[in-house]
Coordinates of C-alpha atoms in Angstrom, one line a residue:
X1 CA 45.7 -23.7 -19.9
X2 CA 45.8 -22.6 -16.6
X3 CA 47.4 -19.3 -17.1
X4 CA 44.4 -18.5 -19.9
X5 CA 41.9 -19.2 -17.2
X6 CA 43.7 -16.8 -14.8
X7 CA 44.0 -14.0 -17.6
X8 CA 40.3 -14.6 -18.3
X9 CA 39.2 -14.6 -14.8
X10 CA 41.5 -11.1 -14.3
X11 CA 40.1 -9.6 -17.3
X12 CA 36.4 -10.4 -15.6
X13 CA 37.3 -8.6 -12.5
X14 CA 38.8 -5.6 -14.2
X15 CA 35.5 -5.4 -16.3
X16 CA 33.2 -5.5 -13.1
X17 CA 35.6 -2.9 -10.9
X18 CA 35.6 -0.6 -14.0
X19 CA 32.0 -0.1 -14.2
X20 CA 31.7 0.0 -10.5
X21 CA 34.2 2.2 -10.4
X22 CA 36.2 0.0 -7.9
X23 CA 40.1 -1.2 -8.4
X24 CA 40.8 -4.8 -9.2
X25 CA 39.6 -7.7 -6.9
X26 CA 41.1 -10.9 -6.4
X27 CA 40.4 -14.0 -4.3
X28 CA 42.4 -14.3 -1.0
X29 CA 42.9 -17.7 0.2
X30 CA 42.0 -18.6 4.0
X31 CA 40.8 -15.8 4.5
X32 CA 36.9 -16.3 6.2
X33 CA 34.9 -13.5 6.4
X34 CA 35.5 -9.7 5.8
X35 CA 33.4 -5.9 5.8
X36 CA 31.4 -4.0 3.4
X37 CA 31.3 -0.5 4.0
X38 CA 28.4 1.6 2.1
X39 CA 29.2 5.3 1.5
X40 CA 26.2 7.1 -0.7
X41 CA 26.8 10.4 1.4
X42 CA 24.1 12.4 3.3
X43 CA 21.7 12.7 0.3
X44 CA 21.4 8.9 0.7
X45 CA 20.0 8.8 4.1
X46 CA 16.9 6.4 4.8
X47 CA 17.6 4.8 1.8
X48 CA 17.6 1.2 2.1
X49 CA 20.7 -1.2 0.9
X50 CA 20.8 -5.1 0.5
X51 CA 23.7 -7.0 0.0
X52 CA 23.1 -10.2 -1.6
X53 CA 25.5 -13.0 -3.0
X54 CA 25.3 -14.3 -6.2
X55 CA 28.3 -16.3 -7.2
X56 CA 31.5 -17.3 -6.0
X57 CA 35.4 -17.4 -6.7
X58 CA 37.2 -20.5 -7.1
X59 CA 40.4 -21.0 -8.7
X60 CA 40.4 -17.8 -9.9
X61 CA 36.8 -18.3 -12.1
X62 CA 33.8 -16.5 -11.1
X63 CA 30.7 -18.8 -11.0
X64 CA 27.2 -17.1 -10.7
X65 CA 24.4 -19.4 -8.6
X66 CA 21.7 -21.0 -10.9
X67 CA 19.4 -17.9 -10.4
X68 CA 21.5 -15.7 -12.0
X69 CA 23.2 -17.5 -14.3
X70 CA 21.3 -15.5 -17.4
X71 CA 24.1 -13.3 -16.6
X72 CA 26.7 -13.8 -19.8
X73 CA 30.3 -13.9 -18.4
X74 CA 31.8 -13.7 -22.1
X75 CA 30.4 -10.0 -22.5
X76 CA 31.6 -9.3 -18.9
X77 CA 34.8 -10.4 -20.3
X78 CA 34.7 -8.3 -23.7
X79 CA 34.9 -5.1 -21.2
X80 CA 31.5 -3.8 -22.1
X81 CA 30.4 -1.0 -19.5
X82 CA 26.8 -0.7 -20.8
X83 CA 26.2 -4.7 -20.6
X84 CA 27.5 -4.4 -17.2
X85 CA 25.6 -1.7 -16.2
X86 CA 22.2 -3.0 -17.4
X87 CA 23.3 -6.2 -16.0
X88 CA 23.3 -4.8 -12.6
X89 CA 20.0 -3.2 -13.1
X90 CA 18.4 -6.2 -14.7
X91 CA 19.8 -8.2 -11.5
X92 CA 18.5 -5.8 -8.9
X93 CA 15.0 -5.9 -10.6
X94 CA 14.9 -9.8 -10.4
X95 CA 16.1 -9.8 -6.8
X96 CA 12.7 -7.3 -5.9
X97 CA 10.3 -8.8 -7.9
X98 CA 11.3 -12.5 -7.1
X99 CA 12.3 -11.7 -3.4
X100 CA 15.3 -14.9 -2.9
X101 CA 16.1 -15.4 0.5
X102 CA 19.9 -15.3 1.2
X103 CA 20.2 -10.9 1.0
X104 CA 21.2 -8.9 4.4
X105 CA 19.6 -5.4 4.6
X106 CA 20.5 -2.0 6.1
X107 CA 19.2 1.3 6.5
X108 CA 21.6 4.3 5.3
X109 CA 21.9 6.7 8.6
X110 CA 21.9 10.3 8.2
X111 CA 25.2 10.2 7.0
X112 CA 24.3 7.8 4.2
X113 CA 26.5 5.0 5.6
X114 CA 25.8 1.2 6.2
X115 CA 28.2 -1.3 7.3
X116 CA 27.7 -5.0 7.0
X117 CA 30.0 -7.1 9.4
X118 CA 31.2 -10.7 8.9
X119 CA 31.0 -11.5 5.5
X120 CA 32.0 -14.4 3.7
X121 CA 35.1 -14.0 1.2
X122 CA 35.7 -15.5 -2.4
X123 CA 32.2 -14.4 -3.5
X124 CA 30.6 -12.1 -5.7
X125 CA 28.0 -9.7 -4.2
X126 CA 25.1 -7.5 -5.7
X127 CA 24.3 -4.3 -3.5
X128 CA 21.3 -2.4 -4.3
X129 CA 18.9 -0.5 -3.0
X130 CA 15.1 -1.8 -2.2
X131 CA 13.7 1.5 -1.0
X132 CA 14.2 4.5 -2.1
X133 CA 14.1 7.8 0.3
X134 CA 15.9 10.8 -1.4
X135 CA 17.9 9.4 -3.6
X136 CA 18.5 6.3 -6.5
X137 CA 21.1 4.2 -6.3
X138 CA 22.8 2.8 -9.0
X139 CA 23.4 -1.3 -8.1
X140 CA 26.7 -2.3 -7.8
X141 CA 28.4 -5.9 -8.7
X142 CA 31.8 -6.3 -6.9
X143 CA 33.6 -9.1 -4.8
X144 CA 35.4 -10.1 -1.5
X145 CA 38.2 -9.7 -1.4
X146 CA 39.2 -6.5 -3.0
X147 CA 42.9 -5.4 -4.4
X148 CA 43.5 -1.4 -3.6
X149 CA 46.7 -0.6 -4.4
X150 CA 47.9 -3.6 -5.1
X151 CA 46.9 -4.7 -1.3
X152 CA 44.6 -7.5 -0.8
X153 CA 41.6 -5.9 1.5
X154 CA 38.5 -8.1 2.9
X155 CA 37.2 -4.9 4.7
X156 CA 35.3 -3.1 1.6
X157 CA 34.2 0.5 1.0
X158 CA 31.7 0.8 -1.8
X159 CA 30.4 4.1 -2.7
X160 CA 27.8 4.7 -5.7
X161 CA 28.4 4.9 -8.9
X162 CA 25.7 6.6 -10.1
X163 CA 23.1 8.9 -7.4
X164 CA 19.8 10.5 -8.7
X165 CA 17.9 12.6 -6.2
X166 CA 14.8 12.1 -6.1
X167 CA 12.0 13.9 -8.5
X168 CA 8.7 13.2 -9.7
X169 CA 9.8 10.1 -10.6
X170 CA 10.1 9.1 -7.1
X171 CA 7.5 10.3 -5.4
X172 CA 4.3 9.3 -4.4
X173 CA 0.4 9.4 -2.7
X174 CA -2.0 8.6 -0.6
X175 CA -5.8 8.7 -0.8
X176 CA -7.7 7.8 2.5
X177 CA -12.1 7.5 1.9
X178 CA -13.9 7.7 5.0
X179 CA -17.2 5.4 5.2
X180 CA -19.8 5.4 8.0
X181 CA -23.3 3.9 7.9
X182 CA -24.7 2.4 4.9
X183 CA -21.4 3.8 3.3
X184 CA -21.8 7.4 4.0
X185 CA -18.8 9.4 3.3
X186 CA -17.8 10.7 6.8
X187 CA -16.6 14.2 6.9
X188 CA -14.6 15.6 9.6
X189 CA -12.8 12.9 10.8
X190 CA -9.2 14.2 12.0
X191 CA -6.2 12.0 11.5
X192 CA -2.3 12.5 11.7
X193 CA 0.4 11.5 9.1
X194 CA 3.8 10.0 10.6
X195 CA 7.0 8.8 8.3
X196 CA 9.4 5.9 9.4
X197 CA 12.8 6.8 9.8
X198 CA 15.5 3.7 10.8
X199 CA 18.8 5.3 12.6
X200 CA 21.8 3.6 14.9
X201 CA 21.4 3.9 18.5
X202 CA 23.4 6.7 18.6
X203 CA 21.8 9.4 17.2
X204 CA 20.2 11.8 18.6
X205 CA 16.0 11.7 17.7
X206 CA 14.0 14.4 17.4
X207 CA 11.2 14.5 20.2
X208 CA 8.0 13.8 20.0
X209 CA 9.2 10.5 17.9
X210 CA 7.8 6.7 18.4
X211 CA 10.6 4.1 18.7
X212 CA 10.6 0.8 17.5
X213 CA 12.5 -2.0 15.8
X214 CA 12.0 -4.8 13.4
X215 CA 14.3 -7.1 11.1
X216 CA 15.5 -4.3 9.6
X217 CA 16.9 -2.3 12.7
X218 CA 15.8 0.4 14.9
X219 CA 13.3 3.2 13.6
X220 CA 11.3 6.0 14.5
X221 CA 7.9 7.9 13.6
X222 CA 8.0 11.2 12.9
X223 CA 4.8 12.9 12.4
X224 CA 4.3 15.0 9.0
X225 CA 2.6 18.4 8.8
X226 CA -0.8 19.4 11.1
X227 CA -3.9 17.6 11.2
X228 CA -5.4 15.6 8.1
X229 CA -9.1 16.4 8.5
X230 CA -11.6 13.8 5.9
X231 CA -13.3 17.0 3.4
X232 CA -17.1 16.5 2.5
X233 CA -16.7 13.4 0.4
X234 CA -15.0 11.6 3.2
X235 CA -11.2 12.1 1.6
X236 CA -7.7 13.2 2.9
X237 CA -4.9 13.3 0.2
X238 CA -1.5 13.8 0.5
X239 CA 1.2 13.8 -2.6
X240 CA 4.9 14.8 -3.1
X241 CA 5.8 11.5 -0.8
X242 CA 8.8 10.2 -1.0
X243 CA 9.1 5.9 -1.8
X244 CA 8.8 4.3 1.7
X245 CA 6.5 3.9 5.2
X246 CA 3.8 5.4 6.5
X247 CA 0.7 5.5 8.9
X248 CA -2.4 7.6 9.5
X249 CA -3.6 7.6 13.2
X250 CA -7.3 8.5 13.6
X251 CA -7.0 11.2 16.6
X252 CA -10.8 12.1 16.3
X253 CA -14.0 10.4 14.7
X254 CA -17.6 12.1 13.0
X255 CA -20.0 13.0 15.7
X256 CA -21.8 10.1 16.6
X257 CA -19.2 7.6 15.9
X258 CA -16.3 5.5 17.7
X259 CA -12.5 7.0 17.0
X260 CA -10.6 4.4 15.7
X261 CA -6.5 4.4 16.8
X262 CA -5.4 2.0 15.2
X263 CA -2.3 2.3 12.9
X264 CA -3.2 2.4 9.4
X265 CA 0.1 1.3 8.0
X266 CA 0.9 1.8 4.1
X267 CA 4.0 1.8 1.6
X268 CA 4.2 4.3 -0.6
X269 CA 6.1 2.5 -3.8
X270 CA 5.6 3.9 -7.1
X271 CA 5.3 7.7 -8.2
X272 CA 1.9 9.1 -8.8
X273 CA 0.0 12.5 -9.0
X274 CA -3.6 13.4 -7.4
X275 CA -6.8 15.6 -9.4
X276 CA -9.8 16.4 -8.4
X277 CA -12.6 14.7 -10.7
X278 CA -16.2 14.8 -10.2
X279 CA -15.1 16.9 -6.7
X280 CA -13.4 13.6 -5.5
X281 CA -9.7 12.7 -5.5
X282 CA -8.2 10.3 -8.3
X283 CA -4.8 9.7 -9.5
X284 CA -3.7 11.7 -12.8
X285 CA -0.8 9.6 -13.8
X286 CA 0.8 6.5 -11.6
X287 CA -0.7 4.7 -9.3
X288 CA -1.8 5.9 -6.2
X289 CA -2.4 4.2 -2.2
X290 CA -5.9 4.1 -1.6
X291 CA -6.6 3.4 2.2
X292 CA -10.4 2.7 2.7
X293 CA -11.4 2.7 6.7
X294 CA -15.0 2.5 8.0
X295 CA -16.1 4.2 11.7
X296 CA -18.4 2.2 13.7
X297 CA -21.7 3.8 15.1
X298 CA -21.3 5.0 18.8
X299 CA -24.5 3.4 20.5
X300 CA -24.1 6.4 23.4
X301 CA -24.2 8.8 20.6
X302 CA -25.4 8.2 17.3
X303 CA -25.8 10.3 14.3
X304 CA -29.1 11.4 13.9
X305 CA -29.8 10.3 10.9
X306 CA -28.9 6.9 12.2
X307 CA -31.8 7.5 15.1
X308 CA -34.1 8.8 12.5
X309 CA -33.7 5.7 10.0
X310 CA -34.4 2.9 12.6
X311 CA -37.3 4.6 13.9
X312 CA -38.3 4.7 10.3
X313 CA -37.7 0.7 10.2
X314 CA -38.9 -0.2 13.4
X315 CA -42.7 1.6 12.9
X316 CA -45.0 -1.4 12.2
X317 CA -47.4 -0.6 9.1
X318 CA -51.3 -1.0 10.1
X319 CA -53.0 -4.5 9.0
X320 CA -56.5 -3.8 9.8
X321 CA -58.3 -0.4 10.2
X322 CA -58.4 -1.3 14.2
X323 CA -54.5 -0.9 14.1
X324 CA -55.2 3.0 12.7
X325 CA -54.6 5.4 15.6
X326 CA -56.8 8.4 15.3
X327 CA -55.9 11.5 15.9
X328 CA -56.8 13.6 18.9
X329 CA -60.9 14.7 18.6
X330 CA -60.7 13.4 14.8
X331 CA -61.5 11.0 12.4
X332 CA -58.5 7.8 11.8
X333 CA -56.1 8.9 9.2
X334 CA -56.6 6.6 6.0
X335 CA -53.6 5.7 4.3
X336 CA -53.6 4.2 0.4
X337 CA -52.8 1.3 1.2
X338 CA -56.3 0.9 3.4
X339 CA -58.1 2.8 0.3
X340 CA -56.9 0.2 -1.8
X341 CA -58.0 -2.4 0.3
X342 CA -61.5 -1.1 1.0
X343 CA -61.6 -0.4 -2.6
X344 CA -61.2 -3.9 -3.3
X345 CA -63.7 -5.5 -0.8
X346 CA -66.5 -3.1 -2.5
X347 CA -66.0 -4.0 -5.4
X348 CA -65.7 -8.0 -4.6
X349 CA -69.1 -7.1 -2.6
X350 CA -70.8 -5.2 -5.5
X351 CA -69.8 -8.3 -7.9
X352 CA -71.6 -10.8 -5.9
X353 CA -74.9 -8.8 -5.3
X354 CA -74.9 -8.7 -9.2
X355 CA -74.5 -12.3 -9.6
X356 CA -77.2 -12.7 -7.0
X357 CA -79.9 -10.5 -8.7
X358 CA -79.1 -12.1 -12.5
X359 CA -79.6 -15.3 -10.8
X360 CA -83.2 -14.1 -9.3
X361 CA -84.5 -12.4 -12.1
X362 CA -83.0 -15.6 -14.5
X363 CA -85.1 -17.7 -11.9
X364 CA -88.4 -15.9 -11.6
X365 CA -88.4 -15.9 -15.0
X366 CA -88.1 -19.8 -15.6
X367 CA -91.0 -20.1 -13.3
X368 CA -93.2 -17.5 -15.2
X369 CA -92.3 -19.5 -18.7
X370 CA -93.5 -22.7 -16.6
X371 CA -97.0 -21.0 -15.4
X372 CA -98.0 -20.0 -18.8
X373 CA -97.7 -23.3 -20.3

């Protein structure tokens, strides 16, 4: 019994490596943590890589952890590559959209590479890439410890199975709609474009850069083309970006309002295309990042449209003719709203002088019936 378990557990190893393109691994008893070394070459660089386990190796049987145990060992075991390879895929898409804690991520440097240092043995690890720069990454599906050459190793080198560069497919945009008072579209306000870039201390960086770190290492911004300056409907666009950070910095606002410097951070994640449609900027296909930003009025220096409007507001409307202003050696300017209202009061006045004379003449008349009599 035990030697079928073995065979059955070697047969699952061989299947995984052969896909992966990897020799055998085995388990390597006491032996506590080890290296994984990712190699995906130049064209990989700013790509970004997490490892994450999901199962273990005991007593020779592979075990995948309750989230992943969809994952059918018996057609591991019947040595089918496409199963495998879907597998991975399938795996790598549940990791993204379900984000389990547990993974470790890196940033490729500019010569593709990430290393991750003291990693547990006896499990099984899925590596695969969660941002894309220039190139996609096929996920892989291997263990720790690995056999080369029929020599245990814990210290791992895992190169890519598969690498597409990126295309169309890949690549993204960015819409940005400037707003001012009462939503005017703003025109003219100026902005610049910058890219993040994580490298290892070493390198060299190029000047001009902003450095900074977060959970995922150091990075950089490097800024993209010129200035971005908002057209006559209050839009900057900018396609052919490739999956992954970005920011717009406001370096100069519409006359007669406030520049705002604040980052405008964004992630550029799934390809789309730009048109122009009813002379504004839309997405043909995909979905593209639509950053909507709003410029406060500078009380110094207004607009003057903004001046003219509250003047507008502010002018109190007459309520009886001794609130009309006349004009210089004139007559006071009637407006139709004061027509109206004289109109009215004549004809309330005319009403009741009729009502007065019927009621005389109906009077004087009684009295003349009376007399006769």
């Amino acid at each position: 019994m035990t030697k079928r378990i073995c065979a059955s557990a070697l047969a699952l190893l061989i299947t995984l490596c052969t896909l992966c393109a990897f020799p055998v691994f085995v388990s390597a008893e006491g032996e506590k943590t080890g290296s994984v070394t990712y190699d995906a070459g130049p064209t990989g660089e700013g790509s970004g890589m997490e490892l994450l386990p999901i199962g273990s190796i005991t007593d020779g049987k592979i075990v995948f952890d309750e989230a992943f145990s969809w994952i059918e060992v018996d057609k591991l075991l019947e040595g089918d590559a496409d199963y495998m390879r879907d597998t991975a895929w399938a795996a790598q898409n549940q990791v993204i959209e379900n984000t389990p804690d547990g993974g470790i991520k890196k940033m490729l440097n500019a010569d593709g590479i990430a290393v991750w240092k003291d990693v547990p043995v006896d499990k099984v690890y899925l590596l695969f890439v969660f941002r894309t720069k220039s190139a996609v990454l096929q996920p892989s599906i291997f263990s720790i410890p690995m056999d080369v050459d029929g020599e245990r190793v814990t210290d791992v080198t895992v190169t890519p199975k598969q690498m597409v560069l990126n295309d169309e497919n890949s690549l993204g945009a960015v819409v940005l709609n400037k707003f001012g008072y009462e939503n005017r579209r703003l025109e003219g306000a100026e902005f610049t474009l910058w890219e993040k870039y994580y490298y290892y201390e070493d390198e060299e960086l190029p000047e001009g850069c902003d450095k900074d770190s977060d959970d995922y290492g150091t990075f950089y911004w490097h800024q993209l083309g010129d200035t971005f300056t908002t057209n006559e409907k209050g839009q900057i666009m900018a396609e052919e970006l490739p999956f992954g950070d970005y920011r717009f910095i406001e370096t100069k606002a519409p006359e007669g309002y406030i520049t705002d410097s604040r980052p405008l951070l964004f992630t550029v994640s799934e390809m789309a295309m730009v048109k122009l449609e009813n002379e504004f900027y839309v997405a043909e296909y995909g979905k593209i990042v639509e950053l909507n930003v709003e410029n406060k009025i500078d009380p110094d220096n207004p607009p003057p449209y903004y001046a003219e409007e509250k003047s507008e507001i502010s002018k109190p409307e007459p309520s009886v003719a001794s609130d009309i202003i006349a004009p210089e050696g004139g007559r006071p300017q009637l407006t139709s709203d004061d027509i109206k209202r004289y109109i009215t009061v004549g004809a309330i006045v005319g009403l009741s002088l009729i009502a007065i004379i019927v009621l005389v003449l109906i009077g004087t008349r009684k009295k003349s019936d009376k007399s006769e009599k």
